[in-house]
Short mmCIF file of C-alpha atoms in Angstrom, two decimals:
data_model
loop_
_atom_site.label_atom_id
_atom_site.label_comp_id
_atom_site.label_asym_id
_atom_site.label_seq_id
_atom_site.Cartn_x
_atom_site.Cartn_y
_atom_site.Cartn_z
CA MET A 1 108.61 -7.19 182.77
CA ASN A 2 109.44 -3.78 181.28
CA LEU A 3 112.96 -2.40 181.01
CA ASN A 4 113.85 0.76 182.89
CA VAL A 5 115.71 3.17 180.60
CA ALA A 6 117.38 6.20 182.20
CA VAL A 7 117.56 9.03 179.63
CA ILE A 8 120.55 11.30 180.35
CA GLY A 9 121.26 14.62 178.63
CA PRO A 10 120.13 18.26 178.51
CA SER A 11 116.52 18.68 179.61
CA ASP A 12 115.02 19.55 176.20
CA LEU A 13 116.61 16.52 174.51
CA VAL A 14 115.66 14.26 177.41
CA ASP A 15 112.04 15.40 177.03
CA LYS A 16 112.20 14.71 173.30
CA VAL A 17 113.55 11.17 173.79
CA VAL A 18 111.01 10.42 176.53
CA GLU A 19 108.19 11.61 174.24
CA VAL A 20 109.32 9.42 171.35
CA GLY A 21 109.88 6.52 173.76
CA SER A 22 106.36 6.70 175.15
CA VAL A 23 105.13 4.50 172.27
CA PHE A 24 107.55 1.68 173.21
CA GLN A 25 105.40 -0.39 175.54
CA GLU A 26 108.31 -2.53 176.79
CA LEU A 27 110.32 0.48 177.96
CA ASN A 28 109.85 2.55 181.11
CA MET A 29 111.48 5.92 180.49
CA ILE A 30 113.24 7.57 183.45
CA PRO A 31 114.09 11.25 182.71
CA ALA A 32 117.52 12.16 184.10
CA PRO A 33 118.48 15.62 182.79
CA TYR A 34 121.69 17.40 183.71
CA PRO A 35 122.49 21.15 183.69
CA HIS A 36 125.94 20.58 182.12
CA GLU A 37 127.85 17.71 180.50
CA GLN A 38 130.33 17.76 183.40
CA ASP A 39 127.48 16.57 185.67
CA THR A 40 127.07 13.33 183.69
CA LEU A 41 128.74 11.01 186.21
CA GLU A 42 126.77 12.52 189.09
CA VAL A 43 123.51 11.82 187.25
CA VAL A 44 124.65 8.29 186.38
CA ALA A 45 125.41 7.59 190.05
CA ARG A 46 121.96 8.86 191.01
CA VAL A 47 119.97 6.69 188.58
CA ARG A 48 122.06 3.56 188.14
CA GLU A 49 120.20 1.61 190.85
CA GLN A 50 116.84 2.30 189.17
CA ALA A 51 117.93 1.65 185.61
CA ASP A 52 118.47 -1.46 183.50
CA ILE A 53 119.95 0.56 180.62
CA LEU A 54 121.51 4.03 180.34
CA LEU A 55 120.53 6.03 177.24
CA PHE A 56 122.50 9.20 176.46
CA THR A 57 121.17 11.89 174.16
CA GLY A 58 124.59 12.40 172.58
CA PRO A 59 128.08 10.94 172.20
CA ILE A 60 129.88 13.16 174.72
CA PRO A 61 128.02 12.19 177.93
CA TYR A 62 128.14 8.60 176.67
CA GLN A 63 131.93 8.74 176.37
CA LEU A 64 132.27 10.30 179.83
CA ALA A 65 130.18 7.50 181.33
CA LEU A 66 131.99 4.82 179.31
CA ASP A 67 135.34 5.85 180.76
CA SER A 68 133.92 5.42 184.29
CA GLU A 69 132.55 1.91 183.57
CA PRO A 70 129.14 2.21 185.31
CA GLY A 71 128.46 -1.52 184.93
CA LEU A 72 125.22 -1.13 182.96
CA PRO A 73 124.43 -1.51 179.25
CA MET A 74 124.68 1.90 177.56
CA VAL A 75 123.51 3.34 174.24
CA HIS A 76 123.54 6.83 172.80
CA VAL A 77 121.78 8.76 170.06
CA GLN A 78 123.92 8.81 166.93
CA TYR A 79 124.67 12.21 165.38
CA SER A 80 125.23 11.80 161.65
CA GLY A 81 125.60 14.18 158.73
CA THR A 82 121.85 14.05 158.05
CA THR A 83 121.25 16.08 161.24
CA LEU A 84 122.84 18.99 159.36
CA TYR A 85 119.78 19.37 157.10
CA LYS A 86 117.71 21.25 159.68
CA VAL A 87 120.68 23.49 160.53
CA LEU A 88 121.13 24.40 156.87
CA PHE A 89 117.44 25.18 156.62
CA ASP A 90 117.80 27.44 159.66
CA PHE A 91 120.72 29.21 157.96
CA TYR A 92 118.57 30.21 155.02
CA ARG A 93 115.46 30.87 157.07
CA THR A 94 117.35 33.37 159.23
CA GLN A 95 118.90 34.82 156.05
CA LEU A 96 122.36 34.16 157.44
CA LEU A 97 123.26 32.67 154.05
CA GLU A 98 121.96 33.19 150.55
CA MET A 99 120.94 30.24 148.43
CA ASP A 100 123.86 30.70 146.03
CA GLY A 101 126.32 31.93 148.67
CA GLU A 102 129.41 30.16 149.97
CA ILE A 103 128.96 28.18 153.16
CA ARG A 104 131.64 29.03 155.72
CA ILE A 105 131.02 27.19 158.98
CA SER A 106 132.79 25.48 161.88
CA VAL A 107 131.36 22.16 163.10
CA ASP A 108 132.15 19.98 166.10
CA VAL A 109 131.58 16.29 166.95
CA LEU A 110 130.30 15.34 163.46
CA LEU A 111 132.69 13.60 161.05
CA ARG A 112 134.00 15.49 158.02
CA HIS A 113 133.29 12.77 155.45
CA GLU A 114 129.63 12.56 156.56
CA LEU A 115 129.25 16.33 156.29
CA GLU A 116 130.86 16.36 152.86
CA GLU A 117 128.51 13.61 151.63
CA GLN A 118 125.39 15.51 152.73
CA LEU A 119 126.55 18.81 151.22
CA ASP A 120 127.45 17.06 147.96
CA GLU A 121 123.97 15.54 147.78
CA LEU A 122 122.45 19.00 148.25
CA GLY A 123 124.69 20.43 145.51
CA LEU A 124 126.37 22.89 147.92
CA VAL A 125 129.84 22.84 146.40
CA ARG A 126 130.89 26.36 147.42
CA ARG A 127 131.93 25.77 150.99
CA GLN A 128 134.64 26.22 153.57
CA ILE A 129 134.15 23.88 156.53
CA TYR A 130 136.28 23.57 159.66
CA VAL A 131 135.66 20.39 161.65
CA LYS A 132 136.70 19.39 165.17
CA PRO A 133 135.65 15.79 165.89
CA TYR A 134 135.23 14.74 169.49
CA SER A 135 137.83 12.54 171.12
CA ALA A 136 138.36 11.35 174.68
CA GLY A 137 139.71 14.20 176.79
CA THR A 138 138.21 16.99 174.66
CA ARG A 139 136.93 19.68 177.04
CA HIS A 140 133.98 22.03 176.77
CA GLU A 141 136.43 24.96 176.71
CA ASP A 142 138.32 23.44 173.77
CA LEU A 143 135.20 23.37 171.62
CA VAL A 144 134.19 26.92 172.54
CA ALA A 145 137.69 28.20 171.72
CA PHE A 146 137.71 26.32 168.38
CA HIS A 147 134.50 28.00 167.20
CA TYR A 148 135.17 31.43 168.71
CA GLU A 149 138.64 31.81 167.22
CA LEU A 150 137.48 30.91 163.71
CA TRP A 151 134.54 33.31 163.93
CA SER A 152 136.57 36.19 165.44
CA GLN A 153 139.13 35.82 162.63
CA GLY A 154 136.34 36.10 160.05
CA LEU A 155 136.98 32.61 158.70
CA VAL A 156 133.41 31.42 159.34
CA ALA A 157 130.01 33.10 159.16
CA ALA A 158 128.36 30.69 161.60
CA THR A 159 129.16 27.92 164.04
CA VAL A 160 127.48 24.53 164.40
CA THR A 161 127.75 22.53 167.62
CA CYS A 162 126.32 19.28 168.95
CA VAL A 163 126.99 20.29 172.58
CA THR A 164 124.33 22.25 174.45
CA SER A 165 126.71 23.99 176.86
CA VAL A 166 128.97 25.06 173.95
CA TYR A 167 125.96 26.45 172.08
CA GLN A 168 124.84 28.43 175.14
CA GLN A 169 128.29 29.96 175.70
CA LEU A 170 128.75 30.87 172.04
CA VAL A 171 125.39 32.68 172.06
CA GLU A 172 126.49 34.57 175.20
CA LEU A 173 129.67 35.59 173.34
CA GLY A 174 127.57 36.97 170.48
CA VAL A 175 128.65 34.28 168.00
CA PRO A 176 126.08 33.12 165.40
CA ALA A 177 125.57 29.59 166.70
CA PHE A 178 123.32 26.73 165.69
CA ARG A 179 122.76 23.57 167.69
CA VAL A 180 122.51 20.14 166.09
CA VAL A 181 119.75 18.07 167.68
CA PRO A 182 118.93 14.42 166.96
CA THR A 183 116.18 13.58 164.51
CA GLN A 184 113.16 11.54 165.54
CA SER A 185 114.36 8.67 163.36
CA SER A 186 117.75 8.59 165.16
CA ILE A 187 115.92 8.61 168.50
CA ARG A 188 113.74 5.69 167.41
CA ASP A 189 116.88 3.86 166.28
CA VAL A 190 118.54 4.22 169.68
CA LEU A 191 115.36 3.17 171.49
CA ASN A 192 115.27 0.01 169.35
CA ARG A 193 118.91 -0.60 170.24
CA ALA A 194 118.06 -0.12 173.93
CA LEU A 195 115.30 -2.71 173.55
CA LEU A 196 117.71 -5.19 171.94
CA GLU A 197 120.31 -4.54 174.65
CA GLY A 198 117.63 -5.20 177.27
CA LYS A 199 116.61 -8.49 175.68
CA SER A 200 120.25 -9.52 175.42
CA LEU A 201 120.72 -8.58 179.08
CA ARG A 202 117.81 -10.79 180.12
CA LEU A 203 119.14 -13.72 178.12
CA SER A 204 122.60 -13.32 179.65
CA SER A 205 121.16 -13.03 183.17
CA THR A 206 119.72 -16.54 182.77
CA GLN A 207 123.16 -17.98 181.97
CA MET A 208 124.24 -20.72 184.31
CA ALA A 209 126.64 -19.74 187.09
CA ILE A 210 128.65 -22.30 189.04
CA GLY A 211 130.78 -21.39 192.02
CA ILE A 212 133.41 -23.57 193.70
CA LEU A 213 134.47 -22.77 197.27
CA ASN A 214 137.66 -24.46 198.38
CA ILE A 215 139.27 -24.35 201.82
CA ASP A 216 142.93 -23.59 201.14
CA HIS A 217 145.35 -26.33 202.32
CA PHE A 218 142.44 -28.21 203.92
CA GLU A 219 144.48 -31.26 204.91
CA ARG A 220 147.02 -29.10 206.72
CA VAL A 221 144.22 -27.13 208.41
CA VAL A 222 142.74 -30.40 209.73
CA LYS A 223 146.11 -31.62 211.01
CA GLU A 224 146.80 -28.34 212.81
CA ALA A 225 143.35 -28.18 214.44
CA ALA A 226 143.24 -28.58 218.23
CA SER A 227 140.86 -31.53 217.89
CA ASP A 228 138.47 -33.25 215.51
CA TYR A 229 135.64 -31.57 217.40
CA GLU A 230 136.97 -28.13 216.39
CA VAL A 231 136.96 -29.18 212.73
CA GLN A 232 133.43 -30.60 213.00
CA ARG A 233 132.14 -27.42 214.66
CA LYS A 234 133.60 -25.31 211.89
CA LYS A 235 132.11 -27.58 209.26
CA ILE A 236 128.70 -27.05 210.88
CA ILE A 237 129.24 -23.26 210.78
CA LEU A 238 130.27 -23.53 207.11
CA GLN A 239 127.17 -25.58 206.41
CA GLN A 240 124.96 -22.92 208.03
CA ILE A 241 126.68 -20.14 206.04
CA LEU A 242 126.09 -22.02 202.79
CA ILE A 243 122.49 -22.89 203.63
CA ASP A 244 121.79 -19.19 204.24
CA PHE A 245 123.63 -18.26 201.04
CA GLY A 246 121.73 -20.91 199.07
CA GLU A 247 118.40 -19.67 200.39
CA GLU A 248 119.27 -16.04 199.62
CA THR A 249 120.49 -16.77 196.08
CA GLN A 250 118.21 -19.71 195.27
CA SER A 251 121.33 -21.82 194.68
CA LEU A 252 121.68 -25.57 194.57
CA ILE A 253 124.49 -26.54 196.98
CA ASN A 254 126.63 -29.61 196.26
CA TRP A 255 128.71 -30.99 199.16
CA THR A 256 131.79 -33.20 198.86
CA ASP A 257 133.92 -35.03 201.42
CA SER A 258 136.92 -32.84 200.64
CA GLY A 259 137.31 -29.20 201.58
CA GLU A 260 135.28 -28.12 198.54
CA VAL A 261 131.67 -27.05 198.02
CA SER A 262 129.99 -25.99 194.77
CA PHE A 263 126.84 -24.00 194.17
CA ILE A 264 124.71 -23.58 191.05
CA THR A 265 122.58 -20.54 190.25
CA THR A 266 122.19 -17.97 187.44
CA ARG A 267 124.32 -15.07 186.26
CA GLY A 268 121.64 -12.52 187.19
CA ILE A 269 121.59 -13.69 190.80
CA ILE A 270 125.39 -13.79 191.08
CA GLU A 271 125.62 -10.31 189.54
CA GLN A 272 123.20 -9.01 192.15
CA ALA A 273 124.83 -10.86 195.08
CA THR A 274 128.30 -9.59 194.16
CA ARG A 275 127.19 -6.06 193.26
CA LYS A 276 128.15 -6.27 189.60
CA PHE A 277 131.08 -8.64 190.22
CA GLU A 278 132.80 -6.22 192.61
CA GLN A 279 132.22 -7.84 196.04
CA ALA A 280 132.68 -11.34 197.49
CA PRO A 281 130.36 -11.46 200.54
CA LEU A 282 130.36 -15.27 200.80
CA LEU A 283 134.16 -15.50 200.90
CA LEU A 284 134.37 -12.69 203.44
CA GLU A 285 131.86 -14.36 205.78
CA VAL A 286 133.52 -17.78 205.53
CA MET A 287 136.98 -16.43 206.36
CA GLU A 288 135.74 -14.15 209.16
CA ARG A 289 133.61 -16.75 210.96
CA LEU A 290 135.77 -19.84 210.43
CA GLN A 291 139.20 -18.20 210.54
CA TRP A 292 140.03 -20.52 207.64
CA LYS A 293 141.55 -19.25 204.45
CA ALA A 294 139.37 -20.06 201.44
CA SER A 295 139.17 -19.38 197.71
CA ILE A 296 136.21 -19.14 195.35
CA GLY A 297 136.06 -19.50 191.59
CA ILE A 298 132.85 -18.61 189.75
CA GLY A 299 132.21 -19.53 186.12
CA LEU A 300 129.47 -18.43 183.73
CA GLY A 301 128.37 -20.45 180.73
CA ARG A 302 125.53 -21.63 178.54
CA THR A 303 125.83 -25.19 179.86
CA ALA A 304 126.80 -26.76 183.18
CA ASN A 305 130.03 -28.14 181.69
CA GLU A 306 131.05 -24.76 180.30
CA ALA A 307 130.25 -22.95 183.56
CA GLU A 308 132.12 -25.53 185.67
CA GLY A 309 135.15 -25.32 183.37
CA LYS A 310 135.27 -21.54 183.78
CA ALA A 311 134.76 -21.91 187.55
CA ARG A 312 137.80 -24.23 187.73
CA GLU A 313 139.89 -21.71 185.77
CA ALA A 314 138.71 -18.91 188.06
CA LEU A 315 139.54 -21.02 191.14
CA LEU A 316 143.09 -21.53 189.90
CA LYS A 317 143.44 -17.75 189.57
CA ALA A 318 142.03 -17.30 193.09
CA LYS A 319 144.61 -19.72 194.50
CA ALA A 320 147.55 -18.45 192.42
CA GLY A 321 148.70 -15.92 194.99
CA GLY A 322 148.39 -18.19 197.99
CA GLY A 323 144.59 -18.27 198.14
CA GLY A 324 142.08 -16.15 199.99
CA ASN A 325 140.66 -14.65 196.81
CA CYS A 326 137.55 -14.80 194.65
CA PHE A 327 137.66 -14.66 190.84
CA LEU A 328 134.92 -14.87 188.23
CA MET A 329 135.34 -15.91 184.59
CA MET A 330 132.80 -15.47 181.81
CA GLN A 331 132.36 -17.74 178.79
CA ASP A 332 134.11 -15.20 176.54
CA GLY A 333 137.24 -15.21 178.72
CA GLN A 334 136.48 -11.98 180.58
CA VAL A 335 137.81 -12.12 184.14
CA TYR A 336 136.88 -10.17 187.29
CA GLY A 337 139.05 -10.30 190.36
CA PRO A 338 140.19 -10.35 193.03
CA MET A 339 136.55 -9.62 193.91
CA GLY A 340 136.07 -7.86 197.22
CA SER A 341 139.43 -6.07 197.09
CA GLU A 342 139.95 -2.35 196.54
CA LEU A 343 141.57 -3.19 193.19
CA THR A 344 139.07 -5.53 191.54
CA LEU A 345 140.23 -5.74 187.93
CA LYS A 346 138.34 -6.53 184.76
CA TYR A 347 140.39 -8.00 181.94
CA SER A 348 140.33 -10.63 179.22
CA ALA A 349 142.18 -13.91 179.51
CA ARG A 350 142.48 -13.98 175.71
CA SER A 351 143.33 -11.60 172.86
CA GLU A 352 143.33 -11.52 169.08
CA ASP A 353 145.69 -8.55 168.95
CA PRO A 354 148.89 -9.77 167.20
CA GLU A 355 151.03 -7.09 168.86
CA LEU A 356 149.89 -8.05 172.36
CA ILE A 357 150.32 -11.75 171.60
CA SER A 358 153.85 -11.04 170.36
CA MET A 359 154.69 -9.09 173.53
CA ALA A 360 153.39 -11.92 175.71
CA LYS A 361 155.46 -14.54 173.87
CA LYS A 362 158.53 -12.33 174.01
CA ALA A 363 158.30 -11.94 177.80
CA GLY A 364 157.20 -15.53 178.42
CA LEU A 365 153.95 -14.35 180.00
CA SER A 366 150.35 -15.12 179.16
CA VAL A 367 148.16 -12.72 177.21
CA GLY A 368 145.85 -12.70 180.25
CA THR A 369 148.69 -11.47 182.46
CA LEU A 370 149.43 -8.55 180.11
CA ASN A 371 145.73 -7.68 179.83
CA ARG A 372 145.50 -7.80 183.61
CA LEU A 373 148.56 -5.55 183.92
CA ILE A 374 147.02 -3.02 181.52
CA SER A 375 143.78 -3.11 183.53
CA LEU A 376 145.71 -2.48 186.76
CA CYS A 377 147.55 0.49 185.26
CA ARG A 378 144.27 1.99 184.06
CA ARG A 379 142.72 1.45 187.49
CA LEU A 380 145.66 3.18 189.19
CA ASP A 381 145.89 5.78 186.40
CA THR A 382 149.62 5.26 185.99
CA ARG A 383 152.14 3.46 183.79
CA ALA A 384 154.72 3.20 186.58
CA LEU A 385 154.41 0.41 189.18
CA THR A 386 156.34 -1.28 191.95
CA ALA A 387 156.31 -5.04 192.42
CA ALA A 388 154.39 -4.46 195.67
CA GLN A 389 151.60 -2.65 193.79
CA LEU A 390 151.52 -5.47 191.25
CA ALA A 391 151.29 -8.09 194.01
CA GLU A 392 148.43 -6.25 195.70
CA GLY A 393 146.56 -5.64 192.45
CA PHE A 394 146.94 -9.21 191.22
CA GLY A 395 146.42 -10.86 194.61
CA ILE A 396 149.73 -12.74 194.25
CA THR A 397 152.90 -13.07 196.29
CA LEU A 398 155.56 -10.39 196.16
CA ARG A 399 157.98 -12.99 194.83
CA SER A 400 155.69 -13.78 191.87
CA ALA A 401 155.21 -10.05 191.20
CA ARG A 402 158.98 -9.50 191.14
CA ARG A 403 159.34 -12.37 188.67
CA ILE A 404 156.81 -10.74 186.32
CA MET A 405 158.52 -7.36 186.56
CA ALA A 406 161.93 -8.96 185.93
CA ALA A 407 160.60 -10.65 182.78
CA LEU A 408 159.15 -7.37 181.52
CA GLU A 409 162.43 -5.56 182.19
CA LYS A 410 164.53 -8.31 180.58
CA TYR A 411 162.62 -8.05 177.32
CA GLU A 412 162.48 -4.22 177.38
CA LEU A 413 158.76 -4.01 178.10
CA ALA A 414 159.60 -2.16 181.32
CA THR A 415 162.53 -0.13 182.65
CA ILE A 416 163.51 0.86 186.17
CA VAL A 417 162.98 4.61 186.49
CA GLY A 418 163.31 5.12 190.23
CA GLU A 419 162.75 3.69 193.67
CA GLU A 420 160.69 4.40 196.77
CA GLN A 421 161.39 3.76 200.43
CA PRO A 422 158.63 1.76 202.12
CA VAL A 423 157.20 2.93 205.43
CA GLY A 424 159.35 1.55 208.23
CA ARG A 425 162.31 -0.71 207.62
CA GLY A 426 162.95 -2.54 204.39
CA ARG A 427 164.87 -2.28 201.18
CA PRO A 428 163.83 0.35 198.62
CA ARG A 429 161.22 -0.68 196.07
CA GLN A 430 162.10 -0.30 192.43
CA ILE A 431 159.66 1.62 190.26
CA TYR A 432 159.13 0.23 186.77
CA ALA A 433 157.84 2.24 183.81
CA LEU A 434 155.89 0.04 181.42
CA HIS A 435 156.40 0.21 177.66
CA ILE A 436 153.16 -1.31 176.40
CA ASP A 437 152.21 1.66 174.26
CA GLY A 438 148.98 1.57 172.31
CA PHE A 439 147.03 -0.29 174.99
CA PHE A 440 146.36 2.57 177.44
#
């Protein structure tokens, strides 16, 4: 089965990539041009359901999409110093520069050391180059201003940009502007990377997935039931729910005498059923129809043992805050949860960062907890939290959330910076500012 590759970028570059990609028989190219880089996320939202992979014609739309986490494999055309060759040829062809003249240019996105290497190889030692590399948060207006100010001050004779909208505006302002476009070899390279990503995606989608559904406090639920008949009726409803789920997901259902049921399927099916690990439709249906609180842990792995081990770890996380949650854990320690909530987080249960490990030991918390906290702050776009926000985001009790915040404050990883009054009656909530710099 062919891979669907959505090509996102300005229309002329999209056409160029699609043309080069036409010789790749395993790829179906889906043109998805935008009028301006700021429309990237809108285009991504429009094509994501049709695409297996997103391919961007440059680093800027790629970075914009990366920050929004679209949940699909993504690649982008690399812009290196070699792309400057054609621009230099255009300089001389338009007689903007003489062969023995000094090169005075401003360049964006490209890296200075790559530019210097290419100019050295060409023997162009007389040069004055101003470079503005792209970084997250750089705006279109920033790049235009960078080039325009240098040109208006007479510091450069020409400007070189990798951004189509910047090129168009500089031309409108009367600035000598040249646009860097990817070479055919760089386009072929990214198409090969897209092909490898697709093959990797298919292999990962066949990973084994094991889910464990557990009725929270099952023994107590049975004792508090009006009669044994009520329990039996609900078990029949649960059985019907799981039969339907098994048929829909082609899962193998394993029943036990306790309040626990497991199911076995593949990662690809679970990813589809949970909408990229965001939703928990099975848990929602069980709790709505049975009026029983339940938890689900899902594990992914290369073997049944590995997947079941991860499922058990995920189930513990789902039950940590009193139950009623669904968590998923991958073989590499990546965790998603609570699935189905408005604040589904993605974080790693492990880390090799010595600074983060040191912080975790200092506060007596796990690395996974700190990673989860960082993920929550990014999701909320803030570094200041209340214990109530932490409890909601983690799916834990308010008491547990207060304990975490107290540990962070005790070891100077958080300070109280204010308080808020909850709606209605209740004591004010303290607002904590987190001091985990370098991880946001």
